[in-house]
Amino acid sequence: MSNVGFRIYTRVNRPAKELVEQFKGLPAANIADEMNRLGCVDARIKPLNSTPLLGTAFTVKARAGDNLMFHKAIDMAQPGDVIVVDGQGDLTNSFTGEIMMRQVLKRGLAGVVVDGAVRDVDALRELPLAIYAAGATPKGPYKNGPGEINVPVSCGGIVINPGDILVGDGDGIVVISPPDAAVVAQKAKTKQKKEQETFRQIEAGNLDRSAYSDEAFKKMGCEFIDDYWK
Ligand SMILES: O=C([O-])CC(=O)C(=O)O
Ligand SMILES: [Mg+2]
């Protein structure tokens, strides 16, 4: 363990599949709300297509503009893993493209999240694979290393540990630590049901809007002026 910055941890402490599956179909927003609105990859990292993301983190700390360790991760990761690449947000060179993503798909991996740029995006938009990235450039990656695999990484402003559960949709990605997962999934499910009930009330025209009544606003000190703005 002496070659800091160029080393590969071969094992990942993955949570049970049943635990991960509890997040299936849950909106990232409902999960994030039940984590007090923290625990999300920031909005710089955007989905390239509408394939939902659900899996566990297989992390790569890459040298800016270099994908040697990313290539290695594709061969090491297991079905259900999401390759998370800490590219330090660097957009100078792409970290990946269509060839690598087709390989990821072939291996049955659950998706890819890159804090950096990718290329071949027109093709990536059409692949049935969840891919998130911070940008795009036709400039290709170098393949020299160094880098690390399966260490804690920084991605979109938060720490992602190997084995963390990732859930992503059109809004972005939320990261759940496995010891918190059962409680968070349960609360998010309840939240989702509550929102569905709210949608029904909107349709029926009986949603309680009293929190937004004139009286409620006056109580907050808001002034209503019965005139036009001049
Ligand atoms: O050349 C690379 O390593 C990245 C790329 O464009 C691809 O995978 O298609
Ligand atoms: Mg390419």
PDB file of C-alpha atoms in Angstrom, residues 81-171:
ATOM      1  CA  ASP A  81     -21.717  -1.291 -10.309  1.00  0.00           C
ATOM      2  CA  VAL A  82     -21.673   2.365 -11.324  1.00  0.00           C
ATOM      3  CA  ILE A  83     -18.242   3.619 -12.343  1.00  0.00           C
ATOM      4  CA  VAL A  84     -17.713   6.981 -10.668  1.00  0.00           C
ATOM      5  CA  VAL A  85     -14.811   8.963 -12.105  1.00  0.00           C
ATOM      6  CA  ASP A  86     -13.299  11.788 -10.105  1.00  0.00           C
ATOM      7  CA  GLY A  87     -11.788  13.842 -12.906  1.00  0.00           C
ATOM      8  CA  GLN A  88     -11.532  16.954 -10.722  1.00  0.00           C
ATOM      9  CA  GLY A  89     -14.139  18.586 -12.950  1.00  0.00           C
ATOM     10  CA  ASP A  90     -11.535  18.977 -15.690  1.00  0.00           C
ATOM     11  CA  LEU A  91     -13.031  19.653 -19.118  1.00  0.00           C
ATOM     12  CA  THR A  92      -9.797  19.947 -21.116  1.00  0.00           C
ATOM     13  CA  ASN A  93      -9.923  16.377 -22.446  1.00  0.00           C
ATOM     14  CA  SER A  94     -12.719  13.836 -22.494  1.00  0.00           C
ATOM     15  CA  PHE A  95     -12.428  10.871 -20.110  1.00  0.00           C
ATOM     16  CA  THR A  96     -14.514   8.494 -22.186  1.00  0.00           C
ATOM     17  CA  GLY A  97     -16.613   7.970 -25.294  1.00  0.00           C
ATOM     18  CA  GLU A  98     -18.736   5.545 -27.270  1.00  0.00           C
ATOM     19  CA  ILE A  99     -16.245   2.667 -27.486  1.00  0.00           C
ATOM     20  CA  MET A 100     -15.761   2.522 -23.722  1.00  0.00           C
ATOM     21  CA  MET A 101     -19.457   2.998 -22.985  1.00  0.00           C
ATOM     22  CA  ARG A 102     -20.378   0.120 -25.296  1.00  0.00           C
ATOM     23  CA  GLN A 103     -17.923  -1.989 -23.313  1.00  0.00           C
ATOM     24  CA  VAL A 104     -19.587  -0.875 -20.053  1.00  0.00           C
ATOM     25  CA  LEU A 105     -22.965  -1.853 -21.483  1.00  0.00           C
ATOM     26  CA  LYS A 106     -21.652  -5.236 -22.634  1.00  0.00           C
ATOM     27  CA  ARG A 107     -20.321  -5.929 -19.133  1.00  0.00           C
ATOM     28  CA  GLY A 108     -23.733  -5.263 -17.576  1.00  0.00           C
ATOM     29  CA  LEU A 109     -22.575  -2.357 -15.444  1.00  0.00           C
ATOM     30  CA  ALA A 110     -25.274  -0.047 -14.098  1.00  0.00           C
ATOM     31  CA  GLY A 111     -23.934   3.288 -15.337  1.00  0.00           C
ATOM     32  CA  VAL A 112     -21.178   5.866 -15.382  1.00  0.00           C
ATOM     33  CA  VAL A 113     -20.749   9.208 -13.618  1.00  0.00           C
ATOM     34  CA  VAL A 114     -17.875  11.449 -14.705  1.00  0.00           C
ATOM     35  CA  ASP A 115     -16.828  14.643 -12.955  1.00  0.00           C
ATOM     36  CA  GLY A 116     -15.240  15.793 -16.180  1.00  0.00           C
ATOM     37  CA  ALA A 117     -15.869  15.768 -19.912  1.00  0.00           C
ATOM     38  CA  VAL A 118     -16.903  12.955 -22.276  1.00  0.00           C
ATOM     39  CA  ARG A 119     -17.126  12.736 -26.085  1.00  0.00           C
ATOM     40  CA  ASP A 120     -19.215  10.980 -28.755  1.00  0.00           C
ATOM     41  CA  VAL A 121     -22.216  12.429 -26.927  1.00  0.00           C
ATOM     42  CA  ASP A 122     -24.637  12.106 -29.863  1.00  0.00           C
ATOM     43  CA  ALA A 123     -24.094   8.338 -29.662  1.00  0.00           C
ATOM     44  CA  LEU A 124     -24.119   8.264 -25.831  1.00  0.00           C
ATOM     45  CA  ARG A 125     -27.547   9.937 -25.857  1.00  0.00           C
ATOM     46  CA  GLU A 126     -28.919   6.920 -27.723  1.00  0.00           C
ATOM     47  CA  LEU A 127     -27.338   4.173 -25.555  1.00  0.00           C
ATOM     48  CA  PRO A 128     -29.549   2.351 -23.014  1.00  0.00           C
ATOM     49  CA  LEU A 129     -27.013   3.163 -20.286  1.00  0.00           C
ATOM     50  CA  ALA A 130     -27.192   5.835 -17.583  1.00  0.00           C
ATOM     51  CA  ILE A 131     -24.326   8.253 -18.265  1.00  0.00           C
ATOM     52  CA  TYR A 132     -23.741  11.503 -16.389  1.00  0.00           C
ATOM     53  CA  ALA A 133     -20.992  14.033 -17.097  1.00  0.00           C
ATOM     54  CA  ALA A 134     -19.973  17.643 -16.554  1.00  0.00           C
ATOM     55  CA  GLY A 135     -19.426  18.499 -20.208  1.00  0.00           C
ATOM     56  CA  ALA A 136     -18.258  17.405 -23.625  1.00  0.00           C
ATOM     57  CA  THR A 137     -15.246  17.947 -25.860  1.00  0.00           C
ATOM     58  CA  PRO A 138     -13.938  16.122 -28.934  1.00  0.00           C
ATOM     59  CA  LYS A 139     -10.437  16.209 -27.430  1.00  0.00           C
ATOM     60  CA  GLY A 140      -9.531  12.661 -26.459  1.00  0.00           C
ATOM     61  CA  PRO A 141      -7.973  11.295 -23.274  1.00  0.00           C
ATOM     62  CA  TYR A 142      -4.386  10.244 -22.563  1.00  0.00           C
ATOM     63  CA  LYS A 143      -3.784   6.743 -21.211  1.00  0.00           C
ATOM     64  CA  ASN A 144      -0.735   6.988 -19.012  1.00  0.00           C
ATOM     65  CA  GLY A 145      -2.046   7.145 -15.453  1.00  0.00           C
ATOM     66  CA  PRO A 146      -1.454   7.419 -12.588  1.00  0.00           C
ATOM     67  CA  GLY A 147      -4.687   7.219 -10.603  1.00  0.00           C
ATOM     68  CA  GLU A 148      -6.461   5.049  -8.041  1.00  0.00           C
ATOM     69  CA  ILE A 149      -9.362   2.602  -7.998  1.00  0.00           C
ATOM     70  CA  ASN A 150     -11.831   1.972  -5.157  1.00  0.00           C
ATOM     71  CA  VAL A 151     -10.826   4.793  -2.855  1.00  0.00           C
ATOM     72  CA  PRO A 152     -13.106   7.589  -1.579  1.00  0.00           C
ATOM     73  CA  VAL A 153     -13.446  10.192  -4.337  1.00  0.00           C
ATOM     74  CA  SER A 154     -14.823  13.682  -4.804  1.00  0.00           C
ATOM     75  CA  CYS A 155     -17.536  13.882  -7.467  1.00  0.00           C
ATOM     76  CA  GLY A 156     -19.802  16.848  -8.066  1.00  0.00           C
ATOM     77  CA  GLY A 157     -18.864  18.415  -4.756  1.00  0.00           C
ATOM     78  CA  ILE A 158     -19.435  15.435  -2.469  1.00  0.00           C
ATOM     79  CA  VAL A 159     -17.486  12.429  -1.266  1.00  0.00           C
ATOM     80  CA  ILE A 160     -18.479   9.107  -2.813  1.00  0.00           C
ATOM     81  CA  ASN A 161     -17.152   5.977  -1.149  1.00  0.00           C
ATOM     82  CA  PRO A 162     -16.784   2.614  -2.879  1.00  0.00           C
ATOM     83  CA  GLY A 163     -20.066   0.739  -2.364  1.00  0.00           C
ATOM     84  CA  ASP A 164     -22.247   3.821  -1.840  1.00  0.00           C
ATOM     85  CA  ILE A 165     -25.696   3.581  -3.436  1.00  0.00           C
ATOM     86  CA  LEU A 166     -26.334   5.978  -6.323  1.00  0.00           C
ATOM     87  CA  VAL A 167     -29.801   6.891  -7.586  1.00  0.00           C
ATOM     88  CA  GLY A 168     -30.143   9.208 -10.571  1.00  0.00           C
ATOM     89  CA  ASP A 169     -32.835  10.562 -12.868  1.00  0.00           C
ATOM     90  CA  GLY A 170     -33.339  13.712 -14.936  1.00  0.00           C
ATOM     91  CA  ASP A 171     -32.751  15.861 -11.839  1.00  0.00           C
TER      92      ASP A 171
END
